PDB file of C-alpha atoms in Angstrom:
ATOM      1  CA  UNK V   1     223.987 111.045  66.874  1.00 62.00           C
ATOM      2  CA  UNK V   2     223.167 107.693  68.475  1.00 74.00           C
ATOM      3  CA  UNK V   3     219.651 107.342  69.770  1.00 92.00           C
ATOM      4  CA  UNK V   4     218.498 105.208  72.679  1.00 96.00           C
ATOM      5  CA  UNK V   5     219.464 101.575  72.271  1.00 97.00           C
ATOM      6  CA  UNK V   6     218.142  98.534  74.107  1.00 98.00           C
ATOM      7  CA  UNK V   7     219.096  94.887  74.253  1.00 97.00           C
ATOM      8  CA  UNK V   8     217.996  92.259  73.720  1.00 97.00           C
ATOM      9  CA  UNK V   9     215.181  92.838  71.241  1.00 97.00           C
ATOM     10  CA  UNK V  10     213.203  89.807  72.311  1.00 96.00           C
ATOM     11  CA  UNK V  11     213.432  87.478  75.270  1.00 96.00           C
ATOM     12  CA  UNK V  12     211.560  84.370  76.335  1.00 98.00           C
ATOM     13  CA  UNK V  13     211.702  83.215  79.946  1.00 98.00           C
ATOM     14  CA  UNK V  14     209.765  80.869  82.167  1.00 98.00           C
ATOM     15  CA  UNK V  15     207.977  81.676  85.409  1.00 98.00           C
ATOM     16  CA  UNK V  16     210.279  82.102  88.374  1.00 97.00           C
ATOM     17  CA  UNK V  17     213.317  83.001  86.314  1.00 98.00           C
ATOM     18  CA  UNK V  18     215.193  86.268  86.447  1.00 98.00           C
ATOM     19  CA  UNK V  19     215.867  88.647  83.565  1.00 98.00           C
ATOM     20  CA  UNK V  20     218.163  91.605  82.901  1.00 98.00           C
ATOM     21  CA  UNK V  21     217.411  94.200  80.252  1.00 98.00           C
ATOM     22  CA  UNK V  22     219.882  96.816  79.102  1.00 98.00           C
ATOM     23  CA  UNK V  23     219.659 100.375  77.852  1.00 98.00           C
ATOM     24  CA  UNK V  24     222.077 102.966  76.536  1.00 97.00           C
ATOM     25  CA  UNK V  25     220.743 106.526  76.553  1.00 96.00           C
ATOM     26  CA  UNK V  26     220.808 108.987  73.701  1.00 93.00           C
ATOM     27  CA  UNK V  27     224.148 110.770  73.353  1.00 92.00           C
ATOM     28  CA  UNK V  28     224.311 113.676  75.796  1.00 89.00           C
ATOM     29  CA  UNK V  29     221.528 112.388  78.033  1.00 91.00           C
ATOM     30  CA  UNK V  30     222.127 111.453  81.653  1.00 92.00           C
ATOM     31  CA  UNK V  31     218.749 110.260  82.894  1.00 93.00           C
ATOM     32  CA  UNK V  32     217.122 106.930  82.159  1.00 95.00           C
ATOM     33  CA  UNK V  33     213.520 105.963  82.825  1.00 95.00           C
ATOM     34  CA  UNK V  34     212.009 102.514  82.423  1.00 97.00           C
ATOM     35  CA  UNK V  35     208.457 101.733  81.405  1.00 97.00           C
ATOM     36  CA  UNK V  36     206.383  98.587  81.038  1.00 98.00           C
ATOM     37  CA  UNK V  37     203.815  98.479  78.251  1.00 97.00           C
ATOM     38  CA  UNK V  38     201.276  95.684  78.262  1.00 95.00           C
ATOM     39  CA  UNK V  39     199.379  94.918  75.088  1.00 92.00           C
ATOM     40  CA  UNK V  40     196.747  97.556  74.353  1.00 90.00           C
ATOM     41  CA  UNK V  41     197.883  99.822  77.192  1.00 93.00           C
ATOM     42  CA  UNK V  42     200.013 102.904  77.485  1.00 94.00           C
ATOM     43  CA  UNK V  43     203.504 102.667  78.999  1.00 96.00           C
ATOM     44  CA  UNK V  44     203.550 102.452  82.802  1.00 96.00           C
ATOM     45  CA  UNK V  45     206.397 104.144  84.674  1.00 95.00           C
ATOM     46  CA  UNK V  46     208.629 101.716  86.586  1.00 97.00           C
ATOM     47  CA  UNK V  47     211.469 103.943  87.825  1.00 95.00           C
ATOM     48  CA  UNK V  48     213.983 106.598  86.856  1.00 94.00           C
ATOM     49  CA  UNK V  49     217.734 106.672  87.355  1.00 95.00           C
ATOM     50  CA  UNK V  50     219.929 109.721  87.634  1.00 92.00           C
ATOM     51  CA  UNK V  51     223.483 109.958  88.959  1.00 91.00           C
ATOM     52  CA  UNK V  52     223.473 106.198  89.462  1.00 94.00           C
ATOM     53  CA  UNK V  53     220.584 106.353  91.901  1.00 94.00           C
ATOM     54  CA  UNK V  54     216.888 105.580  91.687  1.00 94.00           C
ATOM     55  CA  UNK V  55     215.238 108.986  91.770  1.00 91.00           C
ATOM     56  CA  UNK V  56     211.589 108.061  91.338  1.00 88.00           C
ATOM     57  CA  UNK V  57     209.621 104.858  91.391  1.00 93.00           C
ATOM     58  CA  UNK V  58     206.208 103.902  90.100  1.00 92.00           C
ATOM     59  CA  UNK V  59     203.825 101.357  91.545  1.00 93.00           C
ATOM     60  CA  UNK V  60     205.880  98.247  90.857  1.00 97.00           C
ATOM     61  CA  UNK V  61     206.968  95.569  93.361  1.00 97.00           C
ATOM     62  CA  UNK V  62     210.504  95.144  94.637  1.00 96.00           C
ATOM     63  CA  UNK V  63     210.992  92.302  92.150  1.00 98.00           C
ATOM     64  CA  UNK V  64     211.754  95.124  89.738  1.00 98.00           C
ATOM     65  CA  UNK V  65     215.134  96.678  90.372  1.00 97.00           C
ATOM     66  CA  UNK V  66     217.620  98.644  88.373  1.00 97.00           C
ATOM     67  CA  UNK V  67     221.031 100.095  88.111  1.00 97.00           C
ATOM     68  CA  UNK V  68     222.725 102.956  86.347  1.00 97.00           C
ATOM     69  CA  UNK V  69     226.391 102.903  85.444  1.00 97.00           C
ATOM     70  CA  UNK V  70     228.870 105.811  85.354  1.00 96.00           C
ATOM     71  CA  UNK V  71     228.488 105.988  81.564  1.00 95.00           C
ATOM     72  CA  UNK V  72     224.711 106.578  82.124  1.00 96.00           C
ATOM     73  CA  UNK V  73     223.670 103.216  80.697  1.00 97.00           C
ATOM     74  CA  UNK V  74     221.159 101.294  82.752  1.00 98.00           C
ATOM     75  CA  UNK V  75     219.854  97.844  83.533  1.00 98.00           C
ATOM     76  CA  UNK V  76     216.421  96.666  84.554  1.00 98.00           C
ATOM     77  CA  UNK V  77     216.264  93.444  86.545  1.00 98.00           C
ATOM     78  CA  UNK V  78     213.120  91.473  87.196  1.00 98.00           C
ATOM     79  CA  UNK V  79     213.193  88.558  89.644  1.00 97.00           C
ATOM     80  CA  UNK V  80     210.741  85.697  90.121  1.00 98.00           C
ATOM     81  CA  UNK V  81     209.064  86.321  86.795  1.00 98.00           C
ATOM     82  CA  UNK V  82     205.289  86.031  86.577  1.00 98.00           C
ATOM     83  CA  UNK V  83     203.149  85.479  83.505  1.00 97.00           C
ATOM     84  CA  UNK V  84     201.863  89.021  83.966  1.00 96.00           C
ATOM     85  CA  UNK V  85     205.362  90.411  83.458  1.00 98.00           C
ATOM     86  CA  UNK V  86     205.054  89.648  79.757  1.00 97.00           C
ATOM     87  CA  UNK V  87     205.195  93.058  78.082  1.00 97.00           C
ATOM     88  CA  UNK V  88     207.232  95.481  76.038  1.00 97.00           C
ATOM     89  CA  UNK V  89     209.852  97.095  78.249  1.00 98.00           C
ATOM     90  CA  UNK V  90     210.815 100.561  77.172  1.00 97.00           C
ATOM     91  CA  UNK V  91     213.769 102.655  78.161  1.00 97.00           C
ATOM     92  CA  UNK V  92     213.585 106.415  77.735  1.00 94.00           C
ATOM     93  CA  UNK V  93     216.397 108.906  78.140  1.00 93.00           C
ATOM     94  CA  UNK V  94     216.420 112.604  78.916  1.00 89.00           C
ATOM     95  CA  UNK V  95     218.775 115.344  80.064  1.00 86.00           C
ATOM     96  CA  UNK V  96     218.467 116.489  83.658  1.00 78.00           C
ATOM     97  CA  UNK V  97     218.111 120.233  83.836  1.00 67.00           C
ATOM     98  CA  UNK V  98     217.664 120.456  80.100  1.00 62.00           C
ATOM     99  CA  UNK V  99     215.431 122.951  78.353  1.00 58.00           C
ATOM    100  CA  UNK V 100     212.610 120.427  78.324  1.00 66.00           C
ATOM    101  CA  UNK V 101     211.745 117.260  80.203  1.00 73.00           C
ATOM    102  CA  UNK V 102     211.117 115.425  76.971  1.00 83.00           C
ATOM    103  CA  UNK V 103     211.963 111.746  77.033  1.00 88.00           C
ATOM    104  CA  UNK V 104     213.032 109.767  73.991  1.00 90.00           C
ATOM    105  CA  UNK V 105     212.307 106.066  73.766  1.00 94.00           C
ATOM    106  CA  UNK V 106     214.428 103.179  72.658  1.00 96.00           C
ATOM    107  CA  UNK V 107     213.055 100.359  70.492  1.00 96.00           C
ATOM    108  CA  UNK V 108     212.073  98.277  73.491  1.00 97.00           C
ATOM    109  CA  UNK V 109     212.592  94.704  74.635  1.00 97.00           C
ATOM    110  CA  UNK V 110     209.710  92.298  74.157  1.00 97.00           C
ATOM    111  CA  UNK V 111     209.634  89.930  77.152  1.00 98.00           C
ATOM    112  CA  UNK V 112     207.517  86.803  77.019  1.00 97.00           C
ATOM    113  CA  UNK V 113     207.086  84.757  80.195  1.00 97.00           C
ATOM    114  CA  UNK V 114     205.842  81.193  79.706  1.00 96.00           C
TER     115      UNK V 114
ATOM    116  CA  UNK Z   1     189.525 108.018  87.553  1.00 72.00           C
ATOM    117  CA  UNK Z   2     192.525 107.454  85.322  1.00 80.00           C
ATOM    118  CA  UNK Z   3     195.226 110.104  85.456  1.00 92.00           C
ATOM    119  CA  UNK Z   4     195.241 110.484  81.675  1.00 96.00           C
ATOM    120  CA  UNK Z   5     192.194 109.502  79.666  1.00 95.00           C
ATOM    121  CA  UNK Z   6     191.874 108.961  75.956  1.00 95.00           C
ATOM    122  CA  UNK Z   7     189.187 107.446  73.789  1.00 89.00           C
ATOM    123  CA  UNK Z   8     190.590 104.085  72.721  1.00 85.00           C
ATOM    124  CA  UNK Z   9     189.033 104.308  69.269  1.00 85.00           C
ATOM    125  CA  UNK Z  10     189.466 103.173  66.646  1.00 92.00           C
ATOM    126  CA  UNK Z  11     188.985 106.553  65.058  1.00 95.00           C
ATOM    127  CA  UNK Z  12     188.498 106.224  61.310  1.00 96.00           C
ATOM    128  CA  UNK Z  13     189.212 109.271  59.148  1.00 96.00           C
ATOM    129  CA  UNK Z  14     189.243 109.554  55.334  1.00 97.00           C
ATOM    130  CA  UNK Z  15     192.541 110.375  53.667  1.00 97.00           C
ATOM    131  CA  UNK Z  16     193.062 114.118  53.345  1.00 97.00           C
ATOM    132  CA  UNK Z  17     190.695 114.985  56.199  1.00 97.00           C
ATOM    133  CA  UNK Z  18     191.533 116.367  59.657  1.00 97.00           C
ATOM    134  CA  UNK Z  19     191.966 113.841  62.457  1.00 97.00           C
ATOM    135  CA  UNK Z  20     191.188 115.140  65.944  1.00 97.00           C
ATOM    136  CA  UNK Z  21     192.520 113.303  68.984  1.00 97.00           C
ATOM    137  CA  UNK Z  22     191.561 114.277  72.514  1.00 96.00           C
ATOM    138  CA  UNK Z  23     192.945 113.723  75.977  1.00 96.00           C
ATOM    139  CA  UNK Z  24     191.999 114.800  79.509  1.00 97.00           C
ATOM    140  CA  UNK Z  25     194.153 114.656  82.613  1.00 96.00           C
ATOM    141  CA  UNK Z  26     193.439 114.807  86.324  1.00 95.00           C
ATOM    142  CA  UNK Z  27     196.600 116.281  87.901  1.00 92.00           C
ATOM    143  CA  UNK Z  28     196.282 120.066  87.962  1.00 92.00           C
ATOM    144  CA  UNK Z  29     200.015 120.238  88.706  1.00 90.00           C
ATOM    145  CA  UNK Z  30     200.825 118.930  85.236  1.00 91.00           C
ATOM    146  CA  UNK Z  31     203.027 121.302  83.284  1.00 90.00           C
ATOM    147  CA  UNK Z  32     204.279 119.371  80.270  1.00 91.00           C
ATOM    148  CA  UNK Z  33     202.150 117.618  77.695  1.00 94.00           C
ATOM    149  CA  UNK Z  34     203.278 115.247  75.008  1.00 94.00           C
ATOM    150  CA  UNK Z  35     201.904 113.400  72.027  1.00 96.00           C
ATOM    151  CA  UNK Z  36     203.627 110.213  70.965  1.00 96.00           C
ATOM    152  CA  UNK Z  37     202.867 108.088  67.930  1.00 97.00           C
ATOM    153  CA  UNK Z  38     203.257 104.323  68.174  1.00 97.00           C
ATOM    154  CA  UNK Z  39     203.111 101.969  65.244  1.00 96.00           C
ATOM    155  CA  UNK Z  40     202.162  98.366  65.969  1.00 93.00           C
ATOM    156  CA  UNK Z  41     205.098  96.489  67.493  1.00 90.00           C
ATOM    157  CA  UNK Z  42     207.260  99.604  67.688  1.00 93.00           C
ATOM    158  CA  UNK Z  43     208.199 101.997  70.475  1.00 94.00           C
ATOM    159  CA  UNK Z  44     206.578 105.425  70.992  1.00 94.00           C
ATOM    160  CA  UNK Z  45     207.918 108.254  68.851  1.00 94.00           C
ATOM    161  CA  UNK Z  46     207.590 111.845  70.057  1.00 93.00           C
ATOM    162  CA  UNK Z  47     205.478 113.999  67.760  1.00 94.00           C
ATOM    163  CA  UNK Z  48     204.985 117.168  69.772  1.00 92.00           C
ATOM    164  CA  UNK Z  49     205.211 118.671  73.221  1.00 92.00           C
ATOM    165  CA  UNK Z  50     203.385 121.717  74.534  1.00 94.00           C
ATOM    166  CA  UNK Z  51     203.737 123.658  77.785  1.00 91.00           C
ATOM    167  CA  UNK Z  52     201.580 126.770  77.379  1.00 92.00           C
ATOM    168  CA  UNK Z  53     197.879 127.240  76.871  1.00 95.00           C
ATOM    169  CA  UNK Z  54     196.874 127.673  73.262  1.00 95.00           C
ATOM    170  CA  UNK Z  55     197.972 126.124  70.018  1.00 96.00           C
ATOM    171  CA  UNK Z  56     201.331 124.895  68.829  1.00 96.00           C
ATOM    172  CA  UNK Z  57     201.795 123.973  65.189  1.00 97.00           C
ATOM    173  CA  UNK Z  58     204.443 121.773  63.600  1.00 95.00           C
ATOM    174  CA  UNK Z  59     203.861 120.904  59.979  1.00 96.00           C
ATOM    175  CA  UNK Z  60     200.601 118.999  59.651  1.00 97.00           C
ATOM    176  CA  UNK Z  61     200.287 118.631  63.418  1.00 98.00           C
ATOM    177  CA  UNK Z  62     198.726 121.089  65.861  1.00 98.00           C
ATOM    178  CA  UNK Z  63     198.653 120.514  69.598  1.00 97.00           C
ATOM    179  CA  UNK Z  64     196.107 122.424  71.668  1.00 97.00           C
ATOM    180  CA  UNK Z  65     196.244 122.865  75.441  1.00 97.00           C
ATOM    181  CA  UNK Z  66     193.622 124.176  77.827  1.00 96.00           C
ATOM    182  CA  UNK Z  67     194.881 123.879  81.403  1.00 95.00           C
ATOM    183  CA  UNK Z  68     191.689 125.286  82.915  1.00 95.00           C
ATOM    184  CA  UNK Z  69     189.704 122.470  81.339  1.00 95.00           C
ATOM    185  CA  UNK Z  70     192.572 119.967  81.772  1.00 96.00           C
ATOM    186  CA  UNK Z  71     192.318 119.113  78.117  1.00 96.00           C
ATOM    187  CA  UNK Z  72     194.883 118.445  75.413  1.00 97.00           C
ATOM    188  CA  UNK Z  73     194.231 117.690  71.775  1.00 97.00           C
ATOM    189  CA  UNK Z  74     196.145 116.843  68.632  1.00 98.00           C
ATOM    190  CA  UNK Z  75     194.953 117.767  65.166  1.00 98.00           C
ATOM    191  CA  UNK Z  76     196.421 116.102  62.107  1.00 98.00           C
ATOM    192  CA  UNK Z  77     195.699 117.936  58.876  1.00 98.00           C
ATOM    193  CA  UNK Z  78     195.703 116.308  55.432  1.00 98.00           C
ATOM    194  CA  UNK Z  79     195.708 112.848  57.028  1.00 97.00           C
ATOM    195  CA  UNK Z  80     197.783 110.224  55.229  1.00 97.00           C
ATOM    196  CA  UNK Z  81     197.608 106.426  55.430  1.00 95.00           C
ATOM    197  CA  UNK Z  82     201.027 106.555  57.119  1.00 96.00           C
ATOM    198  CA  UNK Z  83     199.374 108.413  60.009  1.00 97.00           C
ATOM    199  CA  UNK Z  84     197.524 105.214  60.923  1.00 97.00           C
ATOM    200  CA  UNK Z  85     198.902 104.354  64.360  1.00 97.00           C
ATOM    201  CA  UNK Z  86     198.118 104.579  68.057  1.00 97.00           C
ATOM    202  CA  UNK Z  87     198.532 108.056  69.483  1.00 98.00           C
ATOM    203  CA  UNK Z  88     199.561 108.320  73.117  1.00 97.00           C
ATOM    204  CA  UNK Z  89     198.883 111.400  75.201  1.00 97.00           C
ATOM    205  CA  UNK Z  90     201.291 111.894  78.093  1.00 95.00           C
ATOM    206  CA  UNK Z  91     201.689 114.449  80.882  1.00 94.00           C
ATOM    207  CA  UNK Z  92     204.293 115.281  83.495  1.00 90.00           C
ATOM    208  CA  UNK Z  93     204.836 117.810  86.250  1.00 83.00           C
ATOM    209  CA  UNK Z  94     207.488 119.494  84.181  1.00 74.00           C
ATOM    210  CA  UNK Z  95     210.760 118.907  85.951  1.00 73.00           C
ATOM    211  CA  UNK Z  96     213.472 116.677  84.588  1.00 68.00           C
ATOM    212  CA  UNK Z  97     212.857 114.397  87.562  1.00 70.00           C
ATOM    213  CA  UNK Z  98     209.194 114.021  86.742  1.00 77.00           C
ATOM    214  CA  UNK Z  99     207.734 110.757  85.614  1.00 84.00           C
ATOM    215  CA  UNK Z 100     205.590 110.826  82.517  1.00 89.00           C
ATOM    216  CA  UNK Z 101     202.063 109.465  82.825  1.00 93.00           C
ATOM    217  CA  UNK Z 102     200.589 108.000  79.666  1.00 95.00           C
ATOM    218  CA  UNK Z 103     197.070 107.453  78.514  1.00 96.00           C
ATOM    219  CA  UNK Z 104     196.103 104.146  76.957  1.00 95.00           C
ATOM    220  CA  UNK Z 105     196.200 105.625  73.470  1.00 96.00           C
ATOM    221  CA  UNK Z 106     193.775 106.205  70.619  1.00 96.00           C
ATOM    222  CA  UNK Z 107     193.963 103.999  67.552  1.00 96.00           C
ATOM    223  CA  UNK Z 108     193.714 106.097  64.402  1.00 97.00           C
ATOM    224  CA  UNK Z 109     192.942 104.563  61.033  1.00 97.00           C
ATOM    225  CA  UNK Z 110     193.185 106.632  57.856  1.00 96.00           C
ATOM    226  CA  UNK Z 111     191.067 105.105  55.110  1.00 94.00           C
ATOM    227  CA  UNK Z 112     192.077 105.747  51.468  1.00 90.00           C
TER     228      UNK Z 112
END
């Protein structure tokens, strides 16, 4: 049973560049949520995708956008990168309408912006 | 006021003792409560979830929920060095569309 996978593992970019992060949900899950975790902080909710649409969004600027594909995988795009975007980006998957709303995390992508 | 508050620690507990981690939350509409464990440089790993007031036990872990006091706790019995990690408390409104709100985590250190 494949868990949540994310790619790449690490990424280094410079200010102003754009980045795309990828996530494949756990087998059987259809909902993907993205989180940003700065050093020493808890994960902060960016947005959630279900049925290829953004269902909920946290307090992040429009530079952060996403997409979900028919196979439930998802991308997170960040434009005009700032130094403050350096963080661990986590993808979590869940099953809509499942018995619980538990979310399971992937290994994360460590983004460094120079 | 933060939506989910935890003592950042570090909390130092001798091996074999009980570690007690606490969390308070502000949204009275919260219905689901989670404890995640996060080792340094790794992603959060779900330990337990609890929905009803009272205690829920799973092996060495016990989660306790008091919705009236807006308080959640995690007890770890017979603490092991491998329990040394950051423990994240998280809450949601309980639907599959709900976002999960995390606390900043408590660093737990188990000393041999």
